[in-house]
JSON list of C-alpha atoms in Angstrom, two decimals:
[
{"chain": "A", "resi": 132, "resn": "MET", "atom": "CA", "xyz": [-200.94, 42.59, -64.82]},
{"chain": "A", "resi": 133, "resn": "ILE", "atom": "CA", "xyz": [-198.11, 42.80, -67.41]},
{"chain": "A", "resi": 134, "resn": "TYR", "atom": "CA", "xyz": [-194.75, 41.30, -68.24]},
{"chain": "A", "resi": 135, "resn": "LEU", "atom": "CA", "xyz": [-191.99, 42.19, -70.69]},
{"chain": "A", "resi": 136, "resn": "ARG", "atom": "CA", "xyz": [-190.43, 39.86, -73.21]},
{"chain": "A", "resi": 137, "resn": "GLU", "atom": "CA", "xyz": [-188.09, 40.45, -76.11]},
{"chain": "A", "resi": 138, "resn": "LEU", "atom": "CA", "xyz": [-189.76, 41.72, -79.25]},
{"chain": "A", "resi": 139, "resn": "LYS", "atom": "CA", "xyz": [-190.65, 38.98, -81.77]},
{"chain": "A", "resi": 140, "resn": "GLU", "atom": "CA", "xyz": [-191.33, 39.25, -85.47]},
{"chain": "A", "resi": 141, "resn": "SER", "atom": "CA", "xyz": [-194.91, 38.11, -84.82]},
{"chain": "A", "resi": 142, "resn": "ASP", "atom": "CA", "xyz": [-195.45, 41.33, -82.81]},
{"chain": "A", "resi": 143, "resn": "LEU", "atom": "CA", "xyz": [-194.80, 43.53, -85.83]},
{"chain": "A", "resi": 144, "resn": "GLU", "atom": "CA", "xyz": [-198.32, 43.57, -87.21]},
{"chain": "A", "resi": 145, "resn": "ALA", "atom": "CA", "xyz": [-199.69, 45.16, -84.01]},
{"chain": "A", "resi": 146, "resn": "ILE", "atom": "CA", "xyz": [-196.73, 47.54, -83.73]},
{"chain": "A", "resi": 147, "resn": "ASN", "atom": "CA", "xyz": [-197.11, 48.60, -87.35]},
{"chain": "A", "resi": 148, "resn": "THR", "atom": "CA", "xyz": [-200.78, 49.42, -86.74]},
{"chain": "A", "resi": 149, "resn": "TRP", "atom": "CA", "xyz": [-199.86, 51.59, -83.75]},
{"chain": "A", "resi": 150, "resn": "ARG", "atom": "CA", "xyz": [-197.04, 53.34, -85.61]},
{"chain": "A", "resi": 151, "resn": "ASN", "atom": "CA", "xyz": [-199.57, 54.33, -88.30]},
{"chain": "A", "resi": 152, "resn": "ASP", "atom": "CA", "xyz": [-202.14, 55.67, -85.80]},
{"chain": "A", "resi": 153, "resn": "HIS", "atom": "CA", "xyz": [-202.07, 59.47, -85.63]},
{"chain": "A", "resi": 154, "resn": "ASP", "atom": "CA", "xyz": [-203.62, 59.53, -82.13]},
{"chain": "A", "resi": 155, "resn": "ILE", "atom": "CA", "xyz": [-200.77, 57.42, -80.75]},
{"chain": "A", "resi": 156, "resn": "VAL", "atom": "CA", "xyz": [-197.88, 59.02, -82.65]},
{"chain": "A", "resi": 157, "resn": "ASP", "atom": "CA", "xyz": [-199.14, 62.53, -81.82]},
{"chain": "A", "resi": 158, "resn": "LEU", "atom": "CA", "xyz": [-198.23, 61.82, -78.16]},
{"chain": "A", "resi": 159, "resn": "LEU", "atom": "CA", "xyz": [-194.69, 60.70, -79.00]},
{"chain": "A", "resi": 160, "resn": "GLY", "atom": "CA", "xyz": [-191.60, 62.72, -79.77]},
{"chain": "A", "resi": 161, "resn": "ALA", "atom": "CA", "xyz": [-191.29, 60.96, -83.13]},
{"chain": "A", "resi": 162, "resn": "ASN", "atom": "CA", "xyz": [-192.65, 62.44, -86.32]},
{"chain": "A", "resi": 163, "resn": "PHE", "atom": "CA", "xyz": [-195.57, 60.73, -88.02]},
{"chain": "A", "resi": 164, "resn": "ARG", "atom": "CA", "xyz": [-194.65, 58.72, -91.10]},
{"chain": "A", "resi": 165, "resn": "TYR", "atom": "CA", "xyz": [-196.62, 56.09, -92.90]},
{"chain": "A", "resi": 166, "resn": "ILE", "atom": "CA", "xyz": [-194.73, 52.86, -92.34]},
{"chain": "A", "resi": 167, "resn": "ASN", "atom": "CA", "xyz": [-195.55, 49.70, -94.24]},
{"chain": "A", "resi": 168, "resn": "LEU", "atom": "CA", "xyz": [-195.17, 46.28, -92.67]},
{"chain": "A", "resi": 169, "resn": "GLU", "atom": "CA", "xyz": [-192.14, 45.45, -94.85]},
{"chain": "A", "resi": 170, "resn": "THR", "atom": "CA", "xyz": [-190.32, 48.51, -93.46]},
{"chain": "A", "resi": 171, "resn": "ASP", "atom": "CA", "xyz": [-191.08, 47.38, -89.92]},
{"chain": "A", "resi": 172, "resn": "LYS", "atom": "CA", "xyz": [-189.78, 43.90, -90.77]},
{"chain": "A", "resi": 173, "resn": "GLU", "atom": "CA", "xyz": [-186.52, 45.47, -91.99]},
{"chain": "A", "resi": 174, "resn": "TRP", "atom": "CA", "xyz": [-186.40, 47.57, -88.78]},
{"chain": "A", "resi": 175, "resn": "PHE", "atom": "CA", "xyz": [-186.82, 44.36, -86.76]},
{"chain": "A", "resi": 176, "resn": "GLN", "atom": "CA", "xyz": [-184.04, 42.60, -88.68]},
{"chain": "A", "resi": 177, "resn": "GLY", "atom": "CA", "xyz": [-181.79, 45.60, -87.99]},
{"chain": "A", "resi": 178, "resn": "TYR", "atom": "CA", "xyz": [-182.57, 45.24, -84.30]},
{"chain": "A", "resi": 179, "resn": "MET", "atom": "CA", "xyz": [-181.77, 41.52, -84.36]},
{"chain": "A", "resi": 180, "resn": "ARG", "atom": "CA", "xyz": [-178.38, 42.25, -85.96]},
{"chain": "A", "resi": 181, "resn": "ASN", "atom": "CA", "xyz": [-177.61, 45.01, -83.43]},
{"chain": "A", "resi": 182, "resn": "ARG", "atom": "CA", "xyz": [-178.90, 43.75, -80.08]},
{"chain": "A", "resi": 183, "resn": "ASN", "atom": "CA", "xyz": [-175.67, 44.65, -78.28]},
{"chain": "A", "resi": 184, "resn": "ASN", "atom": "CA", "xyz": [-176.64, 48.29, -77.71]},
{"chain": "A", "resi": 185, "resn": "GLN", "atom": "CA", "xyz": [-180.42, 48.11, -77.48]},
{"chain": "A", "resi": 186, "resn": "VAL", "atom": "CA", "xyz": [-183.13, 46.13, -75.72]},
{"chain": "A", "resi": 187, "resn": "ARG", "atom": "CA", "xyz": [-186.59, 46.09, -77.30]},
{"chain": "A", "resi": 188, "resn": "CYS", "atom": "CA", "xyz": [-189.42, 44.41, -75.42]},
{"chain": "A", "resi": 189, "resn": "SER", "atom": "CA", "xyz": [-193.08, 43.83, -76.02]},
{"chain": "A", "resi": 190, "resn": "VAL", "atom": "CA", "xyz": [-195.40, 44.78, -73.17]},
{"chain": "A", "resi": 191, "resn": "CYS", "atom": "CA", "xyz": [-197.77, 41.83, -72.70]},
{"chain": "A", "resi": 192, "resn": "LEU", "atom": "CA", "xyz": [-200.85, 41.29, -70.55]},
{"chain": "A", "resi": 193, "resn": "ARG", "atom": "CA", "xyz": [-200.14, 38.52, -68.05]},
{"chain": "A", "resi": 194, "resn": "GLU", "atom": "CA", "xyz": [-203.48, 36.72, -68.41]},
{"chain": "A", "resi": 195, "resn": "SER", "atom": "CA", "xyz": [-203.93, 36.73, -72.20]},
{"chain": "A", "resi": 196, "resn": "HIS", "atom": "CA", "xyz": [-200.30, 37.25, -73.34]},
{"chain": "A", "resi": 197, "resn": "GLU", "atom": "CA", "xyz": [-201.63, 39.92, -75.70]},
{"chain": "A", "resi": 198, "resn": "VAL", "atom": "CA", "xyz": [-199.06, 42.48, -76.88]},
{"chain": "A", "resi": 199, "resn": "VAL", "atom": "CA", "xyz": [-200.26, 45.94, -75.85]},
{"chain": "A", "resi": 200, "resn": "GLY", "atom": "CA", "xyz": [-197.12, 48.03, -76.18]},
{"chain": "A", "resi": 201, "resn": "LEU", "atom": "CA", "xyz": [-193.45, 48.35, -76.93]},
{"chain": "A", "resi": 202, "resn": "ILE", "atom": "CA", "xyz": [-190.69, 49.53, -74.57]},
{"chain": "A", "resi": 203, "resn": "SER", "atom": "CA", "xyz": [-187.01, 49.94, -75.38]},
{"chain": "A", "resi": 204, "resn": "LEU", "atom": "CA", "xyz": [-183.64, 50.93, -74.05]},
{"chain": "A", "resi": 205, "resn": "THR", "atom": "CA", "xyz": [-181.64, 52.22, -77.00]},
{"chain": "A", "resi": 206, "resn": "SER", "atom": "CA", "xyz": [-178.29, 53.90, -77.55]},
{"chain": "A", "resi": 207, "resn": "ILE", "atom": "CA", "xyz": [-176.88, 51.84, -74.69]},
{"chain": "A", "resi": 208, "resn": "ASP", "atom": "CA", "xyz": [-173.49, 53.29, -73.85]},
{"chain": "A", "resi": 209, "resn": "TYR", "atom": "CA", "xyz": [-171.62, 50.75, -71.73]},
{"chain": "A", "resi": 210, "resn": "LEU", "atom": "CA", "xyz": [-168.61, 53.03, -71.20]},
{"chain": "A", "resi": 211, "resn": "ASN", "atom": "CA", "xyz": [-170.72, 55.78, -69.63]},
{"chain": "A", "resi": 212, "resn": "SER", "atom": "CA", "xyz": [-173.43, 53.38, -68.35]},
{"chain": "A", "resi": 213, "resn": "ASN", "atom": "CA", "xyz": [-176.48, 55.12, -69.79]},
{"chain": "A", "resi": 214, "resn": "ALA", "atom": "CA", "xyz": [-179.30, 54.46, -72.24]},
{"chain": "A", "resi": 215, "resn": "GLU", "atom": "CA", "xyz": [-182.38, 56.13, -73.70]},
{"chain": "A", "resi": 216, "resn": "LEU", "atom": "CA", "xyz": [-185.88, 54.90, -72.78]},
{"chain": "A", "resi": 217, "resn": "HIS", "atom": "CA", "xyz": [-188.78, 54.76, -75.26]},
{"chain": "A", "resi": 218, "resn": "ILE", "atom": "CA", "xyz": [-192.29, 53.49, -74.64]},
{"chain": "A", "resi": 219, "resn": "MET", "atom": "CA", "xyz": [-195.51, 53.21, -76.62]},
{"chain": "A", "resi": 220, "resn": "ILE", "atom": "CA", "xyz": [-198.68, 51.67, -75.23]},
{"chain": "A", "resi": 221, "resn": "GLY", "atom": "CA", "xyz": [-200.52, 51.03, -78.47]},
{"chain": "A", "resi": 222, "resn": "LYS", "atom": "CA", "xyz": [-203.63, 49.24, -77.28]},
{"chain": "A", "resi": 223, "resn": "LYS", "atom": "CA", "xyz": [-205.85, 52.18, -76.46]},
{"chain": "A", "resi": 224, "resn": "ASP", "atom": "CA", "xyz": [-207.93, 50.48, -73.76]},
{"chain": "A", "resi": 225, "resn": "CYS", "atom": "CA", "xyz": [-204.67, 49.83, -71.86]},
{"chain": "A", "resi": 226, "resn": "GLN", "atom": "CA", "xyz": [-203.65, 53.48, -71.87]},
{"chain": "A", "resi": 227, "resn": "ASN", "atom": "CA", "xyz": [-204.00, 55.51, -68.69]},
{"chain": "A", "resi": 228, "resn": "LYS", "atom": "CA", "xyz": [-204.49, 52.35, -66.60]},
{"chain": "A", "resi": 229, "resn": "GLY", "atom": "CA", "xyz": [-201.02, 51.95, -65.11]},
{"chain": "A", "resi": 230, "resn": "VAL", "atom": "CA", "xyz": [-199.70, 49.61, -67.80]},
{"chain": "A", "resi": 231, "resn": "GLY", "atom": "CA", "xyz": [-197.06, 52.12, -68.92]},
{"chain": "A", "resi": 232, "resn": "THR", "atom": "CA", "xyz": [-195.93, 52.78, -65.36]},
{"chain": "A", "resi": 233, "resn": "LEU", "atom": "CA", "xyz": [-195.46, 49.06, -64.69]},
{"chain": "A", "resi": 234, "resn": "ALA", "atom": "CA", "xyz": [-193.61, 48.57, -67.97]},
{"chain": "A", "resi": 235, "resn": "VAL", "atom": "CA", "xyz": [-191.28, 51.52, -67.31]},
{"chain": "A", "resi": 236, "resn": "ARG", "atom": "CA", "xyz": [-190.51, 50.24, -63.80]},
{"chain": "A", "resi": 237, "resn": "GLU", "atom": "CA", "xyz": [-189.69, 46.76, -65.16]},
{"chain": "A", "resi": 238, "resn": "MET", "atom": "CA", "xyz": [-187.45, 48.10, -67.91]},
{"chain": "A", "resi": 239, "resn": "ILE", "atom": "CA", "xyz": [-185.67, 50.42, -65.49]},
{"chain": "A", "resi": 240, "resn": "LYS", "atom": "CA", "xyz": [-185.03, 47.52, -63.13]},
{"chain": "A", "resi": 241, "resn": "HIS", "atom": "CA", "xyz": [-183.61, 45.55, -66.04]},
{"chain": "A", "resi": 242, "resn": "GLY", "atom": "CA", "xyz": [-181.38, 48.46, -67.03]},
{"chain": "A", "resi": 243, "resn": "PHE", "atom": "CA", "xyz": [-180.04, 49.11, -63.54]},
{"chain": "A", "resi": 244, "resn": "LEU", "atom": "CA", "xyz": [-179.81, 45.54, -62.22]},
{"chain": "A", "resi": 245, "resn": "ASN", "atom": "CA", "xyz": [-178.91, 43.51, -65.32]},
{"chain": "A", "resi": 246, "resn": "LEU", "atom": "CA", "xyz": [-177.22, 45.98, -67.69]},
{"chain": "A", "resi": 247, "resn": "ASN", "atom": "CA", "xyz": [-175.36, 47.88, -64.95]},
{"chain": "A", "resi": 248, "resn": "LEU", "atom": "CA", "xyz": [-176.64, 51.25, -66.17]},
{"chain": "A", "resi": 249, "resn": "GLU", "atom": "CA", "xyz": [-176.14, 54.31, -64.00]},
{"chain": "A", "resi": 250, "resn": "ARG", "atom": "CA", "xyz": [-178.46, 56.69, -65.86]},
{"chain": "A", "resi": 251, "resn": "ILE", "atom": "CA", "xyz": [-181.56, 56.28, -68.03]},
{"chain": "A", "resi": 252, "resn": "TYR", "atom": "CA", "xyz": [-182.81, 59.28, -69.98]},
{"chain": "A", "resi": 253, "resn": "LEU", "atom": "CA", "xyz": [-185.71, 60.18, -72.25]},
{"chain": "A", "resi": 254, "resn": "SER", "atom": "CA", "xyz": [-187.39, 62.96, -74.21]},
{"chain": "A", "resi": 255, "resn": "VAL", "atom": "CA", "xyz": [-191.09, 63.71, -73.93]},
{"chain": "A", "resi": 256, "resn": "LEU", "atom": "CA", "xyz": [-193.32, 66.28, -75.61]},
{"chain": "A", "resi": 257, "resn": "VAL", "atom": "CA", "xyz": [-193.99, 69.19, -73.27]},
{"chain": "A", "resi": 258, "resn": "SER", "atom": "CA", "xyz": [-197.71, 68.77, -74.09]},
{"chain": "A", "resi": 259, "resn": "ASN", "atom": "CA", "xyz": [-197.83, 65.09, -73.00]},
{"chain": "A", "resi": 260, "resn": "GLU", "atom": "CA", "xyz": [-198.73, 65.77, -69.38]},
{"chain": "A", "resi": 261, "resn": "ARG", "atom": "CA", "xyz": [-199.87, 62.19, -68.67]},
{"chain": "A", "resi": 262, "resn": "ALA", "atom": "CA", "xyz": [-196.47, 60.82, -69.66]},
{"chain": "A", "resi": 263, "resn": "ILE", "atom": "CA", "xyz": [-194.57, 63.54, -67.79]},
{"chain": "A", "resi": 264, "resn": "ASN", "atom": "CA", "xyz": [-196.55, 62.79, -64.62]},
{"chain": "A", "resi": 265, "resn": "MET", "atom": "CA", "xyz": [-195.92, 59.06, -65.00]},
{"chain": "A", "resi": 266, "resn": "TYR", "atom": "CA", "xyz": [-192.18, 59.59, -65.47]},
{"chain": "A", "resi": 267, "resn": "LYS", "atom": "CA", "xyz": [-192.06, 61.83, -62.39]},
{"chain": "A", "resi": 268, "resn": "LYS", "atom": "CA", "xyz": [-194.00, 59.22, -60.40]},
{"chain": "A", "resi": 269, "resn": "VAL", "atom": "CA", "xyz": [-191.36, 56.62, -61.32]},
{"chain": "A", "resi": 270, "resn": "GLY", "atom": "CA", "xyz": [-188.60, 59.04, -60.26]},
{"chain": "A", "resi": 271, "resn": "PHE", "atom": "CA", "xyz": [-187.41, 60.79, -63.41]},
{"chain": "A", "resi": 272, "resn": "LYS", "atom": "CA", "xyz": [-186.27, 64.38, -63.01]},
{"chain": "A", "resi": 273, "resn": "GLN", "atom": "CA", "xyz": [-186.44, 67.13, -65.58]},
{"chain": "A", "resi": 274, "resn": "GLU", "atom": "CA", "xyz": [-183.03, 68.19, -66.87]},
{"chain": "A", "resi": 275, "resn": "GLY", "atom": "CA", "xyz": [-184.04, 70.80, -69.41]},
{"chain": "A", "resi": 276, "resn": "VAL", "atom": "CA", "xyz": [-186.11, 71.70, -72.44]},
{"chain": "A", "resi": 277, "resn": "LEU", "atom": "CA", "xyz": [-185.15, 71.31, -76.07]},
{"chain": "A", "resi": 278, "resn": "ARG", "atom": "CA", "xyz": [-186.95, 74.27, -77.60]},
{"chain": "A", "resi": 279, "resn": "LYS", "atom": "CA", "xyz": [-188.80, 73.71, -80.88]},
{"chain": "A", "resi": 280, "resn": "ALA", "atom": "CA", "xyz": [-187.00, 70.39, -81.25]},
{"chain": "A", "resi": 281, "resn": "VAL", "atom": "CA", "xyz": [-189.59, 68.45, -83.27]},
{"chain": "A", "resi": 282, "resn": "TYR", "atom": "CA", "xyz": [-191.95, 69.35, -86.08]},
{"chain": "A", "resi": 283, "resn": "LYS", "atom": "CA", "xyz": [-195.38, 67.82, -85.53]},
{"chain": "A", "resi": 284, "resn": "GLY", "atom": "CA", "xyz": [-198.78, 68.77, -86.85]},
{"chain": "A", "resi": 285, "resn": "GLY", "atom": "CA", "xyz": [-197.47, 71.81, -88.70]},
{"chain": "A", "resi": 286, "resn": "GLN", "atom": "CA", "xyz": [-195.75, 73.29, -85.62]},
{"chain": "A", "resi": 287, "resn": "TYR", "atom": "CA", "xyz": [-192.40, 73.08, -83.89]},
{"chain": "A", "resi": 288, "resn": "LYS", "atom": "CA", "xyz": [-192.78, 71.60, -80.41]},
{"chain": "A", "resi": 289, "resn": "ASP", "atom": "CA", "xyz": [-190.62, 71.56, -77.30]},
{"chain": "A", "resi": 290, "resn": "LEU", "atom": "CA", "xyz": [-189.26, 68.38, -75.77]},
{"chain": "A", "resi": 291, "resn": "ILE", "atom": "CA", "xyz": [-188.54, 67.93, -72.08]},
{"chain": "A", "resi": 292, "resn": "GLN", "atom": "CA", "xyz": [-185.36, 66.02, -71.28]},
{"chain": "A", "resi": 293, "resn": "MET", "atom": "CA", "xyz": [-185.63, 63.80, -68.20]},
{"chain": "A", "resi": 294, "resn": "SER", "atom": "CA", "xyz": [-183.35, 61.29, -66.51]},
{"chain": "A", "resi": 295, "resn": "LEU", "atom": "CA", "xyz": [-183.22, 58.86, -63.64]},
{"chain": "A", "resi": 296, "resn": "LEU", "atom": "CA", "xyz": [-180.08, 57.75, -61.82]},
{"chain": "A", "resi": 297, "resn": "LYS", "atom": "CA", "xyz": [-179.70, 54.30, -60.31]},
{"chain": "A", "resi": 298, "resn": "GLU", "atom": "CA", "xyz": [-179.32, 55.79, -56.81]},
{"chain": "A", "resi": 299, "resn": "GLU", "atom": "CA", "xyz": [-182.67, 57.63, -57.22]},
{"chain": "A", "resi": 300, "resn": "PHE", "atom": "CA", "xyz": [-184.69, 54.58, -58.21]},
{"chain": "A", "resi": 301, "resn": "ASN", "atom": "CA", "xyz": [-186.41, 52.65, -55.46]},
{"chain": "A", "resi": 302, "resn": "ILE", "atom": "CA", "xyz": [-185.96, 49.05, -56.65]}
]
């Protein structure tokens, strides 16, 4: 159904469209900001210069090779063997169809088997029940709540902190 491959500059046009879509960003822990394509190109160049502590992959459909999302392990800490997971399925007709679950499983496998991580963690809006359920299905456990941690839509919102240990993941 899907595969992951390293992010390419040619993916930026689709990613920029998603990052400027209120419906998509409203589900993420990030604040909405208008981002022009030049800013995303600079962001990409920063990634290319600093690949040693982050992995950014495009989520692609196997049959058409179309880019439908972005998944990343960032803040990779090799001393403590942990990293932060981020995902965005931007193509709306691929949302809520298992694409995100497959992408998360693949990235977790990469983190545990190839990067020798022990722990992968994330933050998710308390209101994003679909994402929370998906993370739990994959094996993530809630660690706590960051109260009023992000300002979105004129309100402060809580973030749930979740993590998954290598020993808990069924590879």
